[in-house]
mmCIF file of C-alpha atoms and ligand atoms in Angstrom:
data_model
loop_
_atom_site.group_PDB
_atom_site.id
_atom_site.type_symbol
_atom_site.label_atom_id
_atom_site.label_comp_id
_atom_site.label_asym_id
_atom_site.label_seq_id
_atom_site.Cartn_x
_atom_site.Cartn_y
_atom_site.Cartn_z
ATOM 1 C CA MET A 1 206.455 251.751 61.466
ATOM 2 C CA SER A 2 204.157 254.744 61.137
ATOM 3 C CA ALA A 3 201.894 255.008 58.066
ATOM 4 C CA ILE A 4 202.273 257.559 55.553
ATOM 5 C CA LYS A 5 199.529 260.016 55.886
ATOM 6 C CA MET A 6 197.303 260.408 52.572
ATOM 7 C CA ASP A 7 196.847 264.018 52.002
ATOM 8 C CA GLY A 8 193.543 264.701 51.015
ATOM 9 C CA LYS A 9 193.907 268.436 51.438
ATOM 10 C CA ALA A 10 196.827 268.687 49.060
ATOM 11 C CA LEU A 11 195.248 266.425 46.487
ATOM 12 C CA SER A 12 192.121 268.365 46.570
ATOM 13 C CA ALA A 13 194.014 271.668 46.051
ATOM 14 C CA LYS A 14 195.569 270.144 42.969
ATOM 15 C CA ILE A 15 192.427 268.856 41.385
ATOM 16 C CA ARG A 16 190.501 272.149 42.242
ATOM 17 C CA ASN A 17 193.170 274.015 40.207
ATOM 18 C CA GLN A 18 192.539 271.674 37.274
ATOM 19 C CA ILE A 19 188.838 272.118 37.551
ATOM 20 C CA LEU A 20 189.296 275.944 37.758
ATOM 21 C CA ALA A 21 191.273 275.682 34.435
ATOM 22 C CA GLU A 22 188.522 273.734 32.850
ATOM 23 C CA THR A 23 185.966 276.103 34.228
ATOM 24 C CA GLU A 24 187.730 279.071 32.483
ATOM 25 C CA GLU A 25 187.823 277.038 29.236
ATOM 26 C CA LEU A 26 184.065 276.450 29.491
ATOM 27 C CA LYS A 27 183.375 279.997 30.361
ATOM 28 C CA ALA A 28 185.103 281.012 27.192
ATOM 29 C CA SER A 29 182.560 279.330 25.254
ATOM 30 C CA GLY A 30 179.602 280.797 27.277
ATOM 31 C CA ILE A 31 179.146 277.808 29.796
ATOM 32 C CA VAL A 32 179.390 278.610 33.533
ATOM 33 C CA PRO A 33 178.939 275.360 35.822
ATOM 34 C CA GLY A 34 176.472 276.202 38.546
ATOM 35 C CA LEU A 35 175.760 274.427 41.848
ATOM 36 C CA ALA A 36 172.714 274.864 43.988
ATOM 37 C CA VAL A 37 172.984 273.626 47.757
ATOM 38 C CA ILE A 38 169.690 273.148 49.705
ATOM 39 C CA LEU A 39 169.964 273.130 53.456
ATOM 40 C CA VAL A 40 166.828 272.284 55.378
ATOM 41 C CA GLY A 41 167.072 273.069 59.236
ATOM 42 C CA ASP A 42 169.888 274.249 61.463
ATOM 43 C CA ASP A 43 171.972 271.158 61.918
ATOM 44 C CA GLN A 44 175.570 272.481 62.849
ATOM 45 C CA ALA A 45 177.681 269.926 60.953
ATOM 46 C CA SER A 46 175.455 270.208 57.906
ATOM 47 C CA GLN A 47 176.045 274.040 58.095
ATOM 48 C CA ILE A 48 179.716 273.590 58.044
ATOM 49 C CA TYR A 49 179.542 271.093 55.105
ATOM 50 C CA VAL A 50 177.423 273.558 53.201
ATOM 51 C CA ARG A 51 179.800 276.469 53.845
ATOM 52 C CA ASN A 52 182.729 274.302 52.743
ATOM 53 C CA LYS A 53 180.776 273.459 49.425
ATOM 54 C CA GLU A 54 180.162 277.092 48.747
ATOM 55 C CA LYS A 55 183.774 277.926 49.328
ATOM 56 C CA ALA A 56 184.986 275.062 46.897
ATOM 57 C CA CYS A 57 182.471 276.550 44.282
ATOM 58 C CA THR A 58 184.224 279.863 44.487
ATOM 59 C CA GLU A 59 187.677 278.190 44.224
ATOM 60 C CA CYS A 60 186.650 276.454 40.971
ATOM 61 C CA GLY A 61 185.011 279.607 39.374
ATOM 62 C CA PHE A 62 181.486 278.117 39.686
ATOM 63 C CA TYR A 63 178.129 279.839 40.177
ATOM 64 C CA SER A 64 176.533 278.880 43.271
ATOM 65 C CA GLU A 65 173.380 279.243 45.111
ATOM 66 C CA LYS A 66 172.406 278.436 48.645
ATOM 67 C CA HIS A 67 168.889 277.699 49.647
ATOM 68 C CA ILE A 68 168.173 277.565 53.275
ATOM 69 C CA LEU A 69 164.758 276.322 54.481
ATOM 70 C CA PRO A 70 163.662 276.292 57.971
ATOM 71 C CA ALA A 71 163.515 272.865 59.930
ATOM 72 C CA THR A 72 159.746 273.244 59.773
ATOM 73 C CA ALA A 73 159.546 273.178 55.893
ATOM 74 C CA THR A 74 157.274 270.760 54.396
ATOM 75 C CA GLN A 75 158.112 268.088 51.828
ATOM 76 C CA ASP A 76 155.990 269.953 49.251
ATOM 77 C CA GLU A 77 157.815 273.102 49.608
ATOM 78 C CA LEU A 78 161.045 271.319 49.199
ATOM 79 C CA LEU A 79 159.861 269.291 46.209
ATOM 80 C CA GLU A 80 158.689 272.786 44.755
ATOM 81 C CA LEU A 81 162.089 274.361 45.143
ATOM 82 C CA ILE A 82 163.692 271.459 43.533
ATOM 83 C CA ASP A 83 161.380 271.591 40.507
ATOM 84 C CA ILE A 84 162.414 275.326 40.041
ATOM 85 C CA LEU A 85 166.085 274.392 40.307
ATOM 86 C CA ASN A 86 165.438 271.341 37.843
ATOM 87 C CA LYS A 87 164.221 273.862 35.315
ATOM 88 C CA ASN A 88 166.798 276.537 35.942
ATOM 89 C CA PRO A 89 169.290 276.397 32.961
ATOM 90 C CA LYS A 90 171.940 278.329 35.337
ATOM 91 C CA ILE A 91 172.109 275.298 37.524
ATOM 92 C CA SER A 92 174.033 272.347 36.501
ATOM 93 C CA GLY A 93 173.889 270.309 39.798
ATOM 94 C CA ILE A 94 171.522 270.176 42.785
ATOM 95 C CA LEU A 95 172.580 268.928 46.283
ATOM 96 C CA CYS A 96 170.307 268.528 49.075
ATOM 97 C CA GLN A 97 172.033 268.164 52.268
ATOM 98 C CA LEU A 98 171.239 265.173 54.212
ATOM 99 C CA PRO A 99 169.937 264.297 56.888
ATOM 100 C CA LEU A 100 166.646 266.002 56.485
ATOM 101 C CA PRO A 101 164.039 266.702 59.190
ATOM 102 C CA GLU A 102 161.760 263.713 59.902
ATOM 103 C CA GLN A 103 158.605 265.121 58.285
ATOM 104 C CA ILE A 104 160.423 264.831 54.856
ATOM 105 C CA SER A 105 161.202 261.597 52.984
ATOM 106 C CA GLU A 106 164.747 261.622 51.724
ATOM 107 C CA ASP A 107 163.829 259.075 49.112
ATOM 108 C CA ALA A 108 161.193 261.488 47.727
ATOM 109 C CA VAL A 109 163.611 264.312 47.676
ATOM 110 C CA ILE A 110 166.493 262.251 45.974
ATOM 111 C CA ALA A 111 163.855 260.834 43.254
ATOM 112 C CA ALA A 112 162.832 264.388 42.481
ATOM 113 C CA ILE A 113 166.182 265.734 41.545
ATOM 114 C CA ASP A 114 166.779 265.451 37.718
ATOM 115 C CA PRO A 115 169.239 262.430 37.398
ATOM 116 C CA LYS A 116 171.365 264.915 35.004
ATOM 117 C CA LYS A 117 171.655 267.351 37.795
ATOM 118 C CA ASP A 118 172.072 264.639 40.506
ATOM 119 C CA VAL A 119 175.805 265.489 41.473
ATOM 120 C CA ASP A 120 175.634 263.343 44.618
ATOM 121 C CA ALA A 121 174.709 260.315 42.309
ATOM 122 C CA PHE A 122 172.067 259.176 44.765
ATOM 123 C CA ASN A 123 169.118 258.891 42.358
ATOM 124 C CA THR A 124 168.349 255.232 41.647
ATOM 125 C CA SER A 125 169.104 255.766 37.823
ATOM 126 C CA ASN A 126 172.405 256.853 38.778
ATOM 127 C CA VAL A 127 172.984 254.125 41.380
ATOM 128 C CA GLY A 128 172.063 251.525 38.852
ATOM 129 C CA LYS A 129 174.603 252.880 36.387
ATOM 130 C CA ILE A 130 177.332 252.756 39.152
ATOM 131 C CA MET A 131 176.350 248.866 39.448
ATOM 132 C CA THR A 132 177.028 248.261 35.612
ATOM 133 C CA GLY A 133 180.081 250.450 35.523
ATOM 134 C CA ASP A 134 178.541 252.737 32.929
ATOM 135 C CA TYR A 135 177.989 256.030 34.915
ATOM 136 C CA ASP A 136 177.898 259.753 34.582
ATOM 137 C CA PHE A 137 178.353 260.534 38.105
ATOM 138 C CA LEU A 138 180.226 258.800 40.904
ATOM 139 C CA PRO A 139 179.147 259.246 44.502
ATOM 140 C CA CYS A 140 181.550 261.767 45.828
ATOM 141 C CA THR A 141 183.006 260.190 49.057
ATOM 142 C CA PRO A 142 183.941 256.747 47.321
ATOM 143 C CA ALA A 143 185.025 258.664 44.224
ATOM 144 C CA GLY A 144 187.283 260.801 46.618
ATOM 145 C CA VAL A 145 188.632 257.481 48.164
ATOM 146 C CA MET A 146 189.630 256.081 44.675
ATOM 147 C CA GLU A 147 191.409 259.223 43.584
ATOM 148 C CA LEU A 148 193.385 259.096 46.966
ATOM 149 C CA LEU A 149 194.424 255.277 46.366
ATOM 150 C CA LYS A 150 195.436 256.241 42.627
ATOM 151 C CA GLU A 151 197.470 259.310 43.877
ATOM 152 C CA TYR A 152 199.419 257.108 46.250
ATOM 153 C CA ASN A 153 199.810 254.239 43.545
ATOM 154 C CA ILE A 154 197.692 251.854 45.627
ATOM 155 C CA ASN A 155 196.157 249.222 43.401
ATOM 156 C CA ALA A 156 193.005 247.280 44.642
ATOM 157 C CA GLU A 157 193.441 244.567 41.944
ATOM 158 C CA GLY A 158 193.519 241.209 43.645
ATOM 159 C CA LYS A 159 193.691 242.783 47.226
ATOM 160 C CA GLN A 160 191.423 241.903 50.028
ATOM 161 C CA CYS A 161 189.251 244.980 50.503
ATOM 162 C CA VAL A 162 187.028 245.327 53.453
ATOM 163 C CA VAL A 163 184.484 248.071 53.920
ATOM 164 C CA VAL A 164 182.870 248.546 57.166
ATOM 165 C CA GLY A 165 179.632 250.157 56.916
ATOM 166 C CA ARG A 166 176.712 249.602 54.271
ATOM 167 C CA SER A 167 175.368 252.966 53.704
ATOM 168 C CA ASN A 168 173.866 253.864 50.412
ATOM 169 C CA ILE A 169 176.212 257.046 50.428
ATOM 170 C CA VAL A 170 179.523 255.450 51.205
ATOM 171 C CA GLY A 171 179.688 251.712 52.034
ATOM 172 C CA LYS A 172 177.647 250.106 49.070
ATOM 173 C CA PRO A 173 179.116 252.319 46.322
ATOM 174 C CA MET A 174 182.546 252.041 47.924
ATOM 175 C CA ALA A 175 182.367 248.329 47.581
ATOM 176 C CA MET A 176 181.307 248.683 44.028
ATOM 177 C CA LEU A 177 184.111 250.912 43.013
ATOM 178 C CA LEU A 178 186.833 248.654 44.545
ATOM 179 C CA LEU A 179 185.214 245.743 42.893
ATOM 180 C CA HIS A 180 185.464 247.628 39.471
ATOM 181 C CA GLU A 181 189.200 247.839 40.261
ATOM 182 C CA ASN A 182 189.217 244.006 40.555
ATOM 183 C CA GLY A 183 189.461 244.033 44.429
ATOM 184 C CA THR A 184 188.062 241.212 46.320
ATOM 185 C CA VAL A 185 185.578 243.015 48.364
ATOM 186 C CA THR A 186 183.802 242.204 51.717
ATOM 187 C CA ILE A 187 181.135 244.529 53.235
ATOM 188 C CA CYS A 188 180.848 244.193 56.913
ATOM 189 C CA HIS A 189 178.055 246.073 59.234
ATOM 190 C CA SER A 190 176.700 246.103 62.671
ATOM 191 C CA LYS A 191 175.332 242.416 62.355
ATOM 192 C CA THR A 192 178.728 241.002 61.184
ATOM 193 C CA ASN A 193 180.007 238.049 62.895
ATOM 194 C CA ASN A 194 183.892 237.931 63.617
ATOM 195 C CA LEU A 195 184.323 241.593 62.762
ATOM 196 C CA THR A 196 187.993 241.753 64.044
ATOM 197 C CA GLU A 197 189.046 238.802 62.145
ATOM 198 C CA ILE A 198 187.476 240.028 58.827
ATOM 199 C CA CYS A 199 189.088 243.407 59.266
ATOM 200 C CA LYS A 200 192.378 241.929 60.085
ATOM 201 C CA SER A 201 192.292 240.106 56.588
ATOM 202 C CA ALA A 202 191.983 243.489 54.658
ATOM 203 C CA ASP A 203 194.852 244.664 52.647
ATOM 204 C CA ILE A 204 192.644 247.746 52.082
ATOM 205 C CA LEU A 205 190.296 248.616 55.101
ATOM 206 C CA VAL A 206 187.600 251.220 54.581
ATOM 207 C CA ALA A 207 186.051 252.461 57.760
ATOM 208 C CA ALA A 208 182.540 254.067 57.059
ATOM 209 C CA ILE A 209 180.678 253.472 60.388
ATOM 210 C CA GLY A 210 180.166 256.920 61.883
ATOM 211 C CA LYS A 211 181.488 255.890 65.479
ATOM 212 C CA ALA A 212 184.464 257.543 66.891
ATOM 213 C CA ASN A 213 187.785 255.340 67.164
ATOM 214 C CA PHE A 214 185.737 252.213 66.220
ATOM 215 C CA ILE A 215 188.619 250.572 64.414
ATOM 216 C CA THR A 216 191.471 249.828 66.784
ATOM 217 C CA ALA A 217 195.048 248.567 66.221
ATOM 218 C CA ASP A 218 194.098 245.016 67.051
ATOM 219 C CA MET A 219 191.692 244.905 64.145
ATOM 220 C CA VAL A 220 194.267 246.015 61.582
ATOM 221 C CA LYS A 221 196.793 243.866 59.607
ATOM 222 C CA GLU A 222 200.318 245.115 59.687
ATOM 223 C CA GLY A 223 201.007 247.107 56.528
ATOM 224 C CA ALA A 224 197.320 247.559 55.648
ATOM 225 C CA VAL A 225 196.048 250.738 53.895
ATOM 226 C CA VAL A 226 193.496 252.206 55.947
ATOM 227 C CA ILE A 227 191.083 254.871 54.784
ATOM 228 C CA ASP A 228 189.020 256.645 57.372
ATOM 229 C CA VAL A 229 185.663 258.013 56.190
ATOM 230 C CA GLY A 230 184.477 258.862 59.631
ATOM 231 C CA MET A 231 183.934 262.523 60.839
ATOM 232 C CA ASN A 232 182.741 262.157 64.469
ATOM 233 C CA ARG A 233 183.278 264.159 67.657
ATOM 234 C CA ASN A 234 184.908 262.696 70.788
ATOM 235 C CA GLU A 235 184.059 263.245 74.296
ATOM 236 C CA GLU A 236 186.061 266.533 74.200
ATOM 237 C CA GLY A 237 184.284 267.655 71.342
ATOM 238 C CA LYS A 238 187.228 267.179 69.157
ATOM 239 C CA VAL A 239 186.875 266.003 65.449
ATOM 240 C CA CYS A 240 188.008 262.436 65.017
ATOM 241 C CA GLY A 241 187.472 259.604 62.608
ATOM 242 C CA ASP A 242 186.346 256.047 62.822
ATOM 243 C CA VAL A 243 189.968 254.794 63.197
ATOM 244 C CA SER A 244 191.755 255.145 66.359
ATOM 245 C CA ASN A 245 195.087 256.953 66.210
ATOM 246 C CA ASP A 246 197.160 253.950 67.173
ATOM 247 C CA VAL A 247 196.524 252.313 63.790
ATOM 248 C CA MET A 248 198.962 254.865 62.546
ATOM 249 C CA GLU A 249 201.646 252.455 63.856
ATOM 250 C CA LYS A 250 200.359 249.378 62.109
ATOM 251 C CA ALA A 251 199.219 250.765 58.766
ATOM 252 C CA SER A 252 201.422 251.470 55.670
ATOM 253 C CA TYR A 253 199.106 254.172 54.565
ATOM 254 C CA MET A 254 196.263 256.073 56.294
ATOM 255 C CA THR A 255 194.131 258.957 55.856
ATOM 256 C CA PRO A 256 194.066 261.564 58.515
ATOM 257 C CA VAL A 257 190.936 263.229 59.913
ATOM 258 C CA PRO A 258 190.466 265.992 59.189
ATOM 259 C CA GLY A 259 192.329 266.361 55.958
ATOM 260 C CA GLY A 260 192.064 263.110 54.390
ATOM 261 C CA VAL A 261 188.730 261.973 52.791
ATOM 262 C CA GLY A 262 186.693 264.937 53.728
ATOM 263 C CA PRO A 263 188.134 267.534 51.404
ATOM 264 C CA MET A 264 188.108 264.928 48.598
ATOM 265 C CA THR A 265 184.475 264.437 48.967
ATOM 266 C CA ILE A 266 183.807 267.954 48.178
ATOM 267 C CA THR A 267 186.414 268.151 45.366
ATOM 268 C CA MET A 268 184.501 265.213 43.712
ATOM 269 C CA LEU A 269 181.339 267.052 43.919
ATOM 270 C CA MET A 270 182.972 269.946 42.220
ATOM 271 C CA LYS A 271 184.130 267.300 39.471
ATOM 272 C CA ASN A 272 180.520 266.027 39.209
ATOM 273 C CA THR A 273 179.137 269.733 38.774
ATOM 274 C CA ILE A 274 181.510 270.385 35.884
ATOM 275 C CA LYS A 275 180.580 267.015 34.283
ATOM 276 C CA ALA A 276 176.893 267.957 34.759
ATOM 277 C CA ALA A 277 177.344 271.217 33.070
ATOM 278 C CA LYS A 278 179.083 269.433 30.258
ATOM 279 C CA LEU A 279 176.539 266.791 29.804
ATOM 280 C CA GLN A 280 173.685 269.428 29.741
ATOM 281 C CA ASN A 281 175.739 271.222 26.961
ATOM 282 C CA SER A 282 176.426 267.847 25.072
ATOM 283 C CA ILE A 283 180.132 268.238 25.814
ATOM 284 C CA LYS A 284 182.162 265.122 26.421
HETATM 285 N N1 GUN B 301 175.419 264.435 54.229
HETATM 286 C C1 GUN B 301 176.482 263.738 54.595
HETATM 287 N N2 GUN B 301 177.165 263.603 53.415
HETATM 288 C C2 GUN B 301 176.490 263.863 52.377
HETATM 289 C C3 GUN B 301 176.727 263.904 51.052
HETATM 290 O O1 GUN B 301 177.647 263.422 50.600
HETATM 291 N N3 GUN B 301 175.677 264.521 50.260
HETATM 292 C C4 GUN B 301 174.607 265.057 50.829
HETATM 293 N N4 GUN B 301 173.724 265.460 50.010
HETATM 294 N N5 GUN B 301 174.309 265.047 52.176
HETATM 295 C C5 GUN B 301 175.313 264.511 53.056
#
């Protein structure tokens, strides 16, 4: 058996078209969704992510601004920029690309972004709302995964869902969204005993570890749905996920890397930006 590839690129294109149509409607009433992306330093991967986010803004008809600060920027300089963007009515959403240079506290930066403009949903008030299920914004990567599951009619209800990775950005909110869909959720991490056994129990396995080809075929149940959130480079410098290619032969559905979760993450950022524009203009 070879898994059905879950095409995040195609689904993204479809959703971005819907967002573009919605943007045109908003524009007719004088509202233009606007996203500000901040990049501090010259991390190569971050540069590519930021470029893709700008491209997506253009595709969705948004106004966008890119702010590039040198790697030597101080925390105060960054907080000052965030303050200006918080007050700018043209800006519906603010995204500060992580990671940040070590002289800057990520927590301080996340806390400084107005929760109504926090399109990453990283601010503690938005994180808290995700816990209760009464949220404005969903974090982009887990939201993208849920959209992919929906598109392929994969229902988490009653299923064993195993999330490998406990980051604030992906693992923890991913577990919460699967729980909201009535999945039975286990979160695994670097200190987990019997990792292979737990992964093998998964009907839906989400790999968000950040290690190339970490999940191998012996860790996967025949017919499992495997979601690969990883974006790594192997020894030859080629982009690869957290899941080894041989898992394709065991899974029923699997997301490719690239072209699976990655494009969905950016599309969910666009969805959050249009939501932010509506919220700030009291539109449901
Ligand atoms: N770096 C890696 N992923 C993300 C993300 O989703 N948002 C931000 N702001 N930075 C990131």
